[in-house]
């Protein structure tokens, strides 16, 4: 893509790019929006530095890409369920996103993208890792692709949000916004609706069972694939600074938030853009 309104600096040839030349406090004009969207599709995750946006500007940036998604369980900010709170401190017993996943893939229509703005960061650590699911798919052998291509998998959330003895990921802060914890069946490999490229779509947090094979076969395939996506060749790693913003495409990228900074505090907000039903 020929960028005329923004600068795009790739982090790796496979995934991630830093965008400069845009002020996210201002509404994006059509040409700038097209280039930011193009960079997101081309690189899977894009990063912005020094964007001291307020909550309304954060929400407005997300809405430019589509209607916003409401998380089924996560605490929010200012009573606005479209503004998800990301917070870990010395009292935390778990951190949101501390394993490889694509956001809320347990939904029938999982989020297209997520926009995370961190307001307070630890002295060091608290990076977010991103893994390219196009690269993960392409690296599989042809016989493995042929085995996986027609399969579907069940993604669940009760084990995560309800947790053991009612102590879920968000502990006492859990908000139950739906009558049932979401669960959905999605193809193991999905076609990205914009790029048309195939992307592996199973993840360790939400995917519980590959359908149409035995339980043992499902376990073995999932264990293999969960390990496969952690290959550093598919990854980039983002070091946060105050007022950095990351925007990732959940349709072709998984991420993992590092919790290596205990007992320090890391705080931000996430706005999540709604998505479509994955298709093969
Ligand atoms: C998440 O949205 O999964 C958390 C990502 C992060 O905190 O880096």
PDB file of C-alpha atoms and ligand atoms in Angstrom:
ATOM      1  CA  UNK A   1       0.000   0.000   0.000  1.00  0.00           C
ATOM      2  CA  UNK A   2       1.178   3.489  -0.838  1.00  0.00           C
ATOM      3  CA  UNK A   3       0.836   5.594   2.342  1.00  0.00           C
ATOM      4  CA  UNK A   4       0.378   9.342   1.775  1.00  0.00           C
ATOM      5  CA  UNK A   5      -1.150  10.444   5.078  1.00  0.00           C
ATOM      6  CA  UNK A   6       0.642   8.294   7.665  1.00  0.00           C
ATOM      7  CA  UNK A   7       4.062   6.685   8.074  1.00  0.00           C
ATOM      8  CA  UNK A   8       4.181   2.938   8.615  1.00  0.00           C
ATOM      9  CA  UNK A   9       7.301   1.312  10.057  1.00  0.00           C
ATOM     10  CA  UNK A  10       7.134  -2.518  10.172  1.00  0.00           C
ATOM     11  CA  UNK A  11       8.405  -4.227  13.354  1.00  0.00           C
ATOM     12  CA  UNK A  12       9.075  -7.526  11.554  1.00  0.00           C
ATOM     13  CA  UNK A  13       8.473  -8.745   7.992  1.00  0.00           C
ATOM     14  CA  UNK A  14       5.671 -10.980   9.317  1.00  0.00           C
ATOM     15  CA  UNK A  15       3.679  -8.995  11.868  1.00  0.00           C
ATOM     16  CA  UNK A  16       3.349  -5.568  13.472  1.00  0.00           C
ATOM     17  CA  UNK A  17       3.971  -1.989  12.382  1.00  0.00           C
ATOM     18  CA  UNK A  18       4.312   1.332  14.147  1.00  0.00           C
ATOM     19  CA  UNK A  19       2.206   4.143  12.696  1.00  0.00           C
ATOM     20  CA  UNK A  20       3.181   7.788  13.051  1.00  0.00           C
ATOM     21  CA  UNK A  21       1.841  11.017  11.592  1.00  0.00           C
ATOM     22  CA  UNK A  22      -1.657  10.693  13.005  1.00  0.00           C
ATOM     23  CA  UNK A  23      -3.263  12.308  16.069  1.00  0.00           C
ATOM     24  CA  UNK A  24      -5.868   9.957  17.529  1.00  0.00           C
ATOM     25  CA  UNK A  25      -7.441  12.826  19.508  1.00  0.00           C
ATOM     26  CA  UNK A  26      -8.857  14.073  16.198  1.00  0.00           C
ATOM     27  CA  UNK A  27     -11.476  12.297  14.068  1.00  0.00           C
ATOM     28  CA  UNK A  28      -9.821  10.375  11.204  1.00  0.00           C
ATOM     29  CA  UNK A  29     -10.625  11.787   7.785  1.00  0.00           C
ATOM     30  CA  UNK A  30     -11.550   9.207   5.142  1.00  0.00           C
ATOM     31  CA  UNK A  31      -8.111   9.037   3.513  1.00  0.00           C
ATOM     32  CA  UNK A  32      -6.295   8.582   6.835  1.00  0.00           C
ATOM     33  CA  UNK A  33      -8.859   6.019   7.976  1.00  0.00           C
ATOM     34  CA  UNK A  34      -8.308   4.004   4.765  1.00  0.00           C
ATOM     35  CA  UNK A  35      -4.543   3.978   5.317  1.00  0.00           C
ATOM     36  CA  UNK A  36      -4.764   3.004   9.011  1.00  0.00           C
ATOM     37  CA  UNK A  37      -7.210   0.238   8.071  1.00  0.00           C
ATOM     38  CA  UNK A  38      -4.929  -0.867   5.244  1.00  0.00           C
ATOM     39  CA  UNK A  39      -1.935  -0.990   7.588  1.00  0.00           C
ATOM     40  CA  UNK A  40      -3.929  -3.041  10.108  1.00  0.00           C
ATOM     41  CA  UNK A  41      -4.901  -5.568   7.431  1.00  0.00           C
ATOM     42  CA  UNK A  42      -1.343  -5.682   6.047  1.00  0.00           C
ATOM     43  CA  UNK A  43       0.468  -6.038   9.392  1.00  0.00           C
ATOM     44  CA  UNK A  44      -2.120  -7.641  11.722  1.00  0.00           C
ATOM     45  CA  UNK A  45      -1.347  -5.270  14.598  1.00  0.00           C
ATOM     46  CA  UNK A  46      -0.438  -1.577  14.532  1.00  0.00           C
ATOM     47  CA  UNK A  47       1.016   0.610  17.269  1.00  0.00           C
ATOM     48  CA  UNK A  48       0.801   4.329  17.955  1.00  0.00           C
ATOM     49  CA  UNK A  49       2.998   6.294  20.372  1.00  0.00           C
ATOM     50  CA  UNK A  50       2.266   9.370  22.517  1.00  0.00           C
ATOM     51  CA  UNK A  51      -1.494   9.375  22.060  1.00  0.00           C
ATOM     52  CA  UNK A  52      -2.915  11.012  25.202  1.00  0.00           C
ATOM     53  CA  UNK A  53      -6.496  10.258  24.204  1.00  0.00           C
ATOM     54  CA  UNK A  54      -9.396  10.550  26.624  1.00  0.00           C
ATOM     55  CA  UNK A  55     -12.123   7.933  26.885  1.00  0.00           C
ATOM     56  CA  UNK A  56     -14.411   9.659  24.347  1.00  0.00           C
ATOM     57  CA  UNK A  57     -11.587   9.903  21.803  1.00  0.00           C
ATOM     58  CA  UNK A  58     -10.715   6.257  22.395  1.00  0.00           C
ATOM     59  CA  UNK A  59     -14.347   5.229  21.835  1.00  0.00           C
ATOM     60  CA  UNK A  60     -14.602   7.452  18.740  1.00  0.00           C
ATOM     61  CA  UNK A  61     -11.461   5.892  17.222  1.00  0.00           C
ATOM     62  CA  UNK A  62     -12.869   2.390  17.753  1.00  0.00           C
ATOM     63  CA  UNK A  63     -16.279   3.326  16.328  1.00  0.00           C
ATOM     64  CA  UNK A  64     -14.595   4.562  13.144  1.00  0.00           C
ATOM     65  CA  UNK A  65     -13.925   0.862  12.393  1.00  0.00           C
ATOM     66  CA  UNK A  66     -17.395  -0.434  13.261  1.00  0.00           C
ATOM     67  CA  UNK A  67     -19.910  -0.910  16.065  1.00  0.00           C
ATOM     68  CA  UNK A  68     -18.344  -1.685  19.433  1.00  0.00           C
ATOM     69  CA  UNK A  69     -18.397  -5.061  21.147  1.00  0.00           C
ATOM     70  CA  UNK A  70     -19.494  -5.423  24.781  1.00  0.00           C
ATOM     71  CA  UNK A  71     -17.500  -7.934  26.806  1.00  0.00           C
ATOM     72  CA  UNK A  72     -19.633 -10.594  28.543  1.00  0.00           C
ATOM     73  CA  UNK A  73     -17.746 -10.462  31.862  1.00  0.00           C
ATOM     74  CA  UNK A  74     -15.018  -7.840  32.133  1.00  0.00           C
ATOM     75  CA  UNK A  75     -15.236  -4.791  34.406  1.00  0.00           C
ATOM     76  CA  UNK A  76     -15.649  -1.469  32.642  1.00  0.00           C
ATOM     77  CA  UNK A  77     -14.826   2.204  33.184  1.00  0.00           C
ATOM     78  CA  UNK A  78     -17.293   5.037  33.955  1.00  0.00           C
ATOM     79  CA  UNK A  79     -20.191   2.559  33.828  1.00  0.00           C
ATOM     80  CA  UNK A  80     -19.676   2.258  30.061  1.00  0.00           C
ATOM     81  CA  UNK A  81     -19.608  -1.421  29.014  1.00  0.00           C
ATOM     82  CA  UNK A  82     -17.931  -0.447  25.726  1.00  0.00           C
ATOM     83  CA  UNK A  83     -14.881   0.721  27.691  1.00  0.00           C
ATOM     84  CA  UNK A  84     -13.179  -2.320  29.179  1.00  0.00           C
ATOM     85  CA  UNK A  85     -10.887  -1.843  32.170  1.00  0.00           C
ATOM     86  CA  UNK A  86      -7.432  -3.429  31.907  1.00  0.00           C
ATOM     87  CA  UNK A  87      -5.862  -3.296  35.359  1.00  0.00           C
ATOM     88  CA  UNK A  88      -3.357  -5.343  37.365  1.00  0.00           C
ATOM     89  CA  UNK A  89      -1.711  -4.349  40.643  1.00  0.00           C
ATOM     90  CA  UNK A  90      -0.211  -5.802  43.814  1.00  0.00           C
ATOM     91  CA  UNK A  91      -3.618  -7.169  44.878  1.00  0.00           C
ATOM     92  CA  UNK A  92      -4.230  -9.041  41.623  1.00  0.00           C
ATOM     93  CA  UNK A  93      -4.190 -12.816  41.577  1.00  0.00           C
ATOM     94  CA  UNK A  94      -4.519 -13.112  37.774  1.00  0.00           C
ATOM     95  CA  UNK A  95      -3.960 -10.875  34.784  1.00  0.00           C
ATOM     96  CA  UNK A  96      -6.318 -10.548  31.837  1.00  0.00           C
ATOM     97  CA  UNK A  97      -4.904 -12.015  28.623  1.00  0.00           C
ATOM     98  CA  UNK A  98      -1.989 -13.851  30.201  1.00  0.00           C
ATOM     99  CA  UNK A  99      -1.960 -16.656  27.652  1.00  0.00           C
ATOM    100  CA  UNK A 100      -2.232 -16.875  23.881  1.00  0.00           C
ATOM    101  CA  UNK A 101      -5.699 -16.008  22.594  1.00  0.00           C
ATOM    102  CA  UNK A 102      -7.879 -14.162  20.140  1.00  0.00           C
ATOM    103  CA  UNK A 103     -10.309 -11.922  22.053  1.00  0.00           C
ATOM    104  CA  UNK A 104     -13.683 -13.417  23.004  1.00  0.00           C
ATOM    105  CA  UNK A 105     -13.472 -16.138  20.326  1.00  0.00           C
ATOM    106  CA  UNK A 106     -16.232 -17.877  22.347  1.00  0.00           C
ATOM    107  CA  UNK A 107     -18.731 -15.421  20.791  1.00  0.00           C
ATOM    108  CA  UNK A 108     -20.763 -16.423  17.720  1.00  0.00           C
ATOM    109  CA  UNK A 109     -19.464 -13.207  16.156  1.00  0.00           C
ATOM    110  CA  UNK A 110     -16.082 -12.609  17.807  1.00  0.00           C
ATOM    111  CA  UNK A 111     -14.548  -9.129  17.822  1.00  0.00           C
ATOM    112  CA  UNK A 112     -12.856  -7.932  14.643  1.00  0.00           C
ATOM    113  CA  UNK A 113     -10.260  -5.890  16.499  1.00  0.00           C
ATOM    114  CA  UNK A 114      -9.228  -4.488  19.862  1.00  0.00           C
ATOM    115  CA  UNK A 115      -7.773  -1.064  20.642  1.00  0.00           C
ATOM    116  CA  UNK A 116      -5.781  -0.950  23.874  1.00  0.00           C
ATOM    117  CA  UNK A 117      -4.582   2.318  25.424  1.00  0.00           C
ATOM    118  CA  UNK A 118      -2.346   2.016  28.477  1.00  0.00           C
ATOM    119  CA  UNK A 119      -2.363   4.922  30.929  1.00  0.00           C
ATOM    120  CA  UNK A 120       0.031   3.576  33.529  1.00  0.00           C
ATOM    121  CA  UNK A 121       2.825   1.132  32.853  1.00  0.00           C
ATOM    122  CA  UNK A 122       5.341  -0.660  35.063  1.00  0.00           C
ATOM    123  CA  UNK A 123       8.984   0.419  35.208  1.00  0.00           C
ATOM    124  CA  UNK A 124       9.802  -2.502  32.943  1.00  0.00           C
ATOM    125  CA  UNK A 125       7.910  -5.527  31.683  1.00  0.00           C
ATOM    126  CA  UNK A 126       4.205  -5.796  30.885  1.00  0.00           C
ATOM    127  CA  UNK A 127       4.903  -6.193  27.155  1.00  0.00           C
ATOM    128  CA  UNK A 128       2.287  -7.677  24.856  1.00  0.00           C
ATOM    129  CA  UNK A 129       3.305 -10.417  22.395  1.00  0.00           C
ATOM    130  CA  UNK A 130       1.477 -10.907  19.094  1.00  0.00           C
ATOM    131  CA  UNK A 131       1.519 -13.975  16.852  1.00  0.00           C
ATOM    132  CA  UNK A 132       0.504 -14.053  13.175  1.00  0.00           C
ATOM    133  CA  UNK A 133      -2.047 -16.763  12.434  1.00  0.00           C
ATOM    134  CA  UNK A 134      -1.475 -16.549   8.662  1.00  0.00           C
ATOM    135  CA  UNK A 135       2.143 -17.513   9.282  1.00  0.00           C
ATOM    136  CA  UNK A 136       1.082 -20.230  11.725  1.00  0.00           C
ATOM    137  CA  UNK A 137      -1.215 -21.737   9.095  1.00  0.00           C
ATOM    138  CA  UNK A 138       1.302 -21.434   6.268  1.00  0.00           C
ATOM    139  CA  UNK A 139       4.012 -23.167   8.320  1.00  0.00           C
ATOM    140  CA  UNK A 140       1.965 -26.371   8.650  1.00  0.00           C
ATOM    141  CA  UNK A 141       2.677 -29.244   6.271  1.00  0.00           C
ATOM    142  CA  UNK A 142       0.224 -29.930   3.448  1.00  0.00           C
ATOM    143  CA  UNK A 143      -1.015 -33.208   5.059  1.00  0.00           C
ATOM    144  CA  UNK A 144      -1.651 -31.375   8.364  1.00  0.00           C
ATOM    145  CA  UNK A 145      -3.491 -28.569   6.544  1.00  0.00           C
ATOM    146  CA  UNK A 146      -5.600 -31.161   4.711  1.00  0.00           C
ATOM    147  CA  UNK A 147      -6.519 -32.799   8.027  1.00  0.00           C
ATOM    148  CA  UNK A 148      -7.415 -29.507   9.753  1.00  0.00           C
ATOM    149  CA  UNK A 149      -9.055 -27.598   6.889  1.00  0.00           C
ATOM    150  CA  UNK A 150     -12.534 -29.180   7.096  1.00  0.00           C
ATOM    151  CA  UNK A 151     -12.669 -29.274  10.914  1.00  0.00           C
ATOM    152  CA  UNK A 152     -14.537 -27.078  13.375  1.00  0.00           C
ATOM    153  CA  UNK A 153     -13.842 -26.438  17.033  1.00  0.00           C
ATOM    154  CA  UNK A 154     -15.901 -25.432  20.045  1.00  0.00           C
ATOM    155  CA  UNK A 155     -14.833 -22.259  21.844  1.00  0.00           C
ATOM    156  CA  UNK A 156     -16.147 -21.799  25.386  1.00  0.00           C
ATOM    157  CA  UNK A 157     -15.952 -19.255  28.209  1.00  0.00           C
ATOM    158  CA  UNK A 158     -17.676 -20.644  31.336  1.00  0.00           C
ATOM    159  CA  UNK A 159     -14.394 -22.248  32.484  1.00  0.00           C
ATOM    160  CA  UNK A 160     -12.752 -18.822  32.282  1.00  0.00           C
ATOM    161  CA  UNK A 161     -15.367 -16.325  33.397  1.00  0.00           C
ATOM    162  CA  UNK A 162     -17.241 -18.469  35.944  1.00  0.00           C
ATOM    163  CA  UNK A 163     -14.109 -20.210  37.150  1.00  0.00           C
ATOM    164  CA  UNK A 164     -13.724 -22.686  39.992  1.00  0.00           C
ATOM    165  CA  UNK A 165     -16.089 -21.907  42.912  1.00  0.00           C
ATOM    166  CA  UNK A 166     -17.336 -18.879  41.040  1.00  0.00           C
ATOM    167  CA  UNK A 167     -13.881 -17.261  41.035  1.00  0.00           C
ATOM    168  CA  UNK A 168     -13.387 -16.410  37.387  1.00  0.00           C
ATOM    169  CA  UNK A 169     -10.754 -14.424  35.558  1.00  0.00           C
ATOM    170  CA  UNK A 170     -12.197 -11.146  36.836  1.00  0.00           C
ATOM    171  CA  UNK A 171     -12.792 -12.396  40.405  1.00  0.00           C
ATOM    172  CA  UNK A 172     -15.120 -10.156  42.397  1.00  0.00           C
ATOM    173  CA  UNK A 173     -15.151  -7.635  39.541  1.00  0.00           C
ATOM    174  CA  UNK A 174     -16.886 -10.087  37.153  1.00  0.00           C
ATOM    175  CA  UNK A 175     -19.932  -8.559  35.482  1.00  0.00           C
ATOM    176  CA  UNK A 176     -22.441 -11.032  34.122  1.00  0.00           C
ATOM    177  CA  UNK A 177     -23.910  -9.231  31.107  1.00  0.00           C
ATOM    178  CA  UNK A 178     -25.583 -12.241  29.458  1.00  0.00           C
ATOM    179  CA  UNK A 179     -27.835 -15.032  30.691  1.00  0.00           C
ATOM    180  CA  UNK A 180     -25.381 -17.702  29.513  1.00  0.00           C
ATOM    181  CA  UNK A 181     -21.628 -17.669  29.176  1.00  0.00           C
ATOM    182  CA  UNK A 182     -20.899 -17.574  25.449  1.00  0.00           C
ATOM    183  CA  UNK A 183     -19.921 -20.677  23.511  1.00  0.00           C
ATOM    184  CA  UNK A 184     -19.593 -21.096  19.736  1.00  0.00           C
ATOM    185  CA  UNK A 185     -18.367 -23.441  17.023  1.00  0.00           C
ATOM    186  CA  UNK A 186     -15.894 -21.957  14.519  1.00  0.00           C
ATOM    187  CA  UNK A 187     -13.769 -23.330  11.669  1.00  0.00           C
ATOM    188  CA  UNK A 188     -10.236 -24.360  12.700  1.00  0.00           C
ATOM    189  CA  UNK A 189      -8.943 -22.272   9.814  1.00  0.00           C
ATOM    190  CA  UNK A 190     -10.871 -19.139   8.862  1.00  0.00           C
ATOM    191  CA  UNK A 191     -10.676 -16.896   5.816  1.00  0.00           C
ATOM    192  CA  UNK A 192      -9.964 -13.264   6.624  1.00  0.00           C
ATOM    193  CA  UNK A 193     -12.911 -11.310   5.159  1.00  0.00           C
ATOM    194  CA  UNK A 194     -10.705  -8.465   3.865  1.00  0.00           C
ATOM    195  CA  UNK A 195      -7.376 -10.067   2.908  1.00  0.00           C
ATOM    196  CA  UNK A 196      -8.918 -13.396   1.803  1.00  0.00           C
ATOM    197  CA  UNK A 197      -6.005 -15.232   3.467  1.00  0.00           C
ATOM    198  CA  UNK A 198      -6.431 -18.379   5.605  1.00  0.00           C
ATOM    199  CA  UNK A 199      -5.620 -17.963   9.316  1.00  0.00           C
ATOM    200  CA  UNK A 200      -5.438 -20.589  12.049  1.00  0.00           C
ATOM    201  CA  UNK A 201      -8.283 -19.962  14.495  1.00  0.00           C
ATOM    202  CA  UNK A 202      -7.883 -22.035  17.664  1.00  0.00           C
ATOM    203  CA  UNK A 203      -6.477 -20.625  20.902  1.00  0.00           C
ATOM    204  CA  UNK A 204      -5.473 -21.890  24.312  1.00  0.00           C
ATOM    205  CA  UNK A 205      -7.839 -19.712  26.366  1.00  0.00           C
ATOM    206  CA  UNK A 206     -11.153 -20.396  24.616  1.00  0.00           C
ATOM    207  CA  UNK A 207     -10.874 -23.439  22.286  1.00  0.00           C
ATOM    208  CA  UNK A 208     -11.834 -26.613  24.156  1.00  0.00           C
ATOM    209  CA  UNK A 209     -12.653 -29.296  21.602  1.00  0.00           C
ATOM    210  CA  UNK A 210     -12.128 -30.052  17.918  1.00  0.00           C
ATOM    211  CA  UNK A 211     -15.329 -31.657  16.647  1.00  0.00           C
ATOM    212  CA  UNK A 212     -15.608 -34.781  14.470  1.00  0.00           C
ATOM    213  CA  UNK A 213     -12.559 -36.505  15.991  1.00  0.00           C
ATOM    214  CA  UNK A 214     -12.166 -38.418  19.251  1.00  0.00           C
ATOM    215  CA  UNK A 215     -11.531 -36.612  22.513  1.00  0.00           C
ATOM    216  CA  UNK A 216      -7.923 -37.875  22.584  1.00  0.00           C
ATOM    217  CA  UNK A 217      -7.339 -36.827  18.986  1.00  0.00           C
ATOM    218  CA  UNK A 218      -8.813 -33.402  19.732  1.00  0.00           C
ATOM    219  CA  UNK A 219      -6.548 -33.005  22.786  1.00  0.00           C
ATOM    220  CA  UNK A 220      -3.456 -34.020  20.826  1.00  0.00           C
ATOM    221  CA  UNK A 221      -4.261 -31.689  17.911  1.00  0.00           C
ATOM    222  CA  UNK A 222      -5.064 -28.751  20.181  1.00  0.00           C
ATOM    223  CA  UNK A 223      -1.937 -29.261  22.292  1.00  0.00           C
ATOM    224  CA  UNK A 224       0.126 -29.333  19.104  1.00  0.00           C
ATOM    225  CA  UNK A 225      -1.533 -26.202  17.680  1.00  0.00           C
ATOM    226  CA  UNK A 226      -1.366 -24.260  20.962  1.00  0.00           C
ATOM    227  CA  UNK A 227       2.372 -24.897  21.063  1.00  0.00           C
ATOM    228  CA  UNK A 228       2.733 -24.212  17.323  1.00  0.00           C
ATOM    229  CA  UNK A 229       1.411 -20.616  17.601  1.00  0.00           C
ATOM    230  CA  UNK A 230       4.141 -19.754  20.131  1.00  0.00           C
ATOM    231  CA  UNK A 231       6.879 -20.026  17.472  1.00  0.00           C
ATOM    232  CA  UNK A 232       8.891 -16.762  17.658  1.00  0.00           C
ATOM    233  CA  UNK A 233       9.068 -16.668  13.849  1.00  0.00           C
ATOM    234  CA  UNK A 234       5.370 -15.720  13.829  1.00  0.00           C
ATOM    235  CA  UNK A 235       5.706 -13.025  16.486  1.00  0.00           C
ATOM    236  CA  UNK A 236       6.437  -9.473  17.418  1.00  0.00           C
ATOM    237  CA  UNK A 237       6.658  -8.067  20.922  1.00  0.00           C
ATOM    238  CA  UNK A 238       5.487  -4.579  21.914  1.00  0.00           C
ATOM    239  CA  UNK A 239       7.151  -2.583  24.656  1.00  0.00           C
ATOM    240  CA  UNK A 240       4.583  -0.158  26.036  1.00  0.00           C
ATOM    241  CA  UNK A 241       5.216   3.451  26.942  1.00  0.00           C
ATOM    242  CA  UNK A 242       2.703   5.712  28.614  1.00  0.00           C
ATOM    243  CA  UNK A 243      -0.053   6.593  26.116  1.00  0.00           C
ATOM    244  CA  UNK A 244       0.889   3.975  23.582  1.00  0.00           C
ATOM    245  CA  UNK A 245      -2.026   2.469  21.693  1.00  0.00           C
ATOM    246  CA  UNK A 246      -2.112  -1.000  20.106  1.00  0.00           C
ATOM    247  CA  UNK A 247      -4.795  -2.024  17.607  1.00  0.00           C
ATOM    248  CA  UNK A 248      -4.840  -5.727  16.705  1.00  0.00           C
ATOM    249  CA  UNK A 249      -6.902  -7.740  14.240  1.00  0.00           C
ATOM    250  CA  UNK A 250      -8.381 -10.688  16.140  1.00  0.00           C
ATOM    251  CA  UNK A 251      -9.212 -12.466  12.886  1.00  0.00           C
ATOM    252  CA  UNK A 252      -5.577 -13.199  12.075  1.00  0.00           C
ATOM    253  CA  UNK A 253      -3.579 -12.474  15.251  1.00  0.00           C
ATOM    254  CA  UNK A 254      -3.321 -13.949  18.733  1.00  0.00           C
ATOM    255  CA  UNK A 255      -1.792 -12.075  21.655  1.00  0.00           C
ATOM    256  CA  UNK A 256      -0.339 -12.769  25.076  1.00  0.00           C
ATOM    257  CA  UNK A 257       0.019 -10.147  27.819  1.00  0.00           C
ATOM    258  CA  UNK A 258       3.098 -10.645  30.013  1.00  0.00           C
ATOM    259  CA  UNK A 259       2.602 -10.440  33.784  1.00  0.00           C
ATOM    260  CA  UNK A 260       6.236 -10.180  34.778  1.00  0.00           C
ATOM    261  CA  UNK A 261       6.033  -6.885  36.706  1.00  0.00           C
ATOM    262  CA  UNK A 262       4.340  -7.897  39.990  1.00  0.00           C
ATOM    263  CA  UNK A 263       3.758  -6.024  42.335  1.00  0.00           C
ATOM    264  CA  UNK A 264       3.731  -2.989  40.041  1.00  0.00           C
ATOM    265  CA  UNK A 265       0.595  -1.516  38.481  1.00  0.00           C
ATOM    266  CA  UNK A 266      -0.404  -1.590  34.837  1.00  0.00           C
ATOM    267  CA  UNK A 267      -3.647   0.181  33.843  1.00  0.00           C
ATOM    268  CA  UNK A 268      -5.488   1.032  30.672  1.00  0.00           C
ATOM    269  CA  UNK A 269      -8.700   0.778  28.751  1.00  0.00           C
ATOM    270  CA  UNK A 270      -9.697  -1.366  25.792  1.00  0.00           C
ATOM    271  CA  UNK A 271     -12.276  -0.591  23.145  1.00  0.00           C
ATOM    272  CA  UNK A 272     -13.260  -3.614  21.091  1.00  0.00           C
ATOM    273  CA  UNK A 273     -14.660  -3.477  17.552  1.00  0.00           C
ATOM    274  CA  UNK A 274     -17.431  -5.971  16.757  1.00  0.00           C
ATOM    275  CA  UNK A 275     -16.821  -8.626  14.098  1.00  0.00           C
ATOM    276  CA  UNK A 276     -18.552 -11.151  11.855  1.00  0.00           C
ATOM    277  CA  UNK A 277     -19.128 -14.863  12.118  1.00  0.00           C
ATOM    278  CA  UNK A 278     -15.894 -16.636  11.034  1.00  0.00           C
ATOM    279  CA  UNK A 279     -16.159 -18.609   7.787  1.00  0.00           C
ATOM    280  CA  UNK A 280     -13.968 -21.123   6.027  1.00  0.00           C
TER     281      UNK A 280
HETATM  282  C1  LIG B   1      -6.037  -8.262  26.361  1.00  0.00           C
HETATM  283  O1  LIG B   1      -6.826  -7.440  25.891  1.00  0.00           O
HETATM  284  O2  LIG B   1      -6.113  -9.453  26.117  1.00  0.00           O
HETATM  285  C2  LIG B   1      -4.937  -7.743  27.256  1.00  0.00           C
HETATM  286  C3  LIG B   1      -3.775  -7.287  26.465  1.00  0.00           C
HETATM  287  C4  LIG B   1      -2.786  -6.567  27.326  1.00  0.00           C
HETATM  288  O3  LIG B   1      -3.109  -6.207  28.470  1.00  0.00           O
HETATM  289  O4  LIG B   1      -1.665  -6.347  26.873  1.00  0.00           O
END
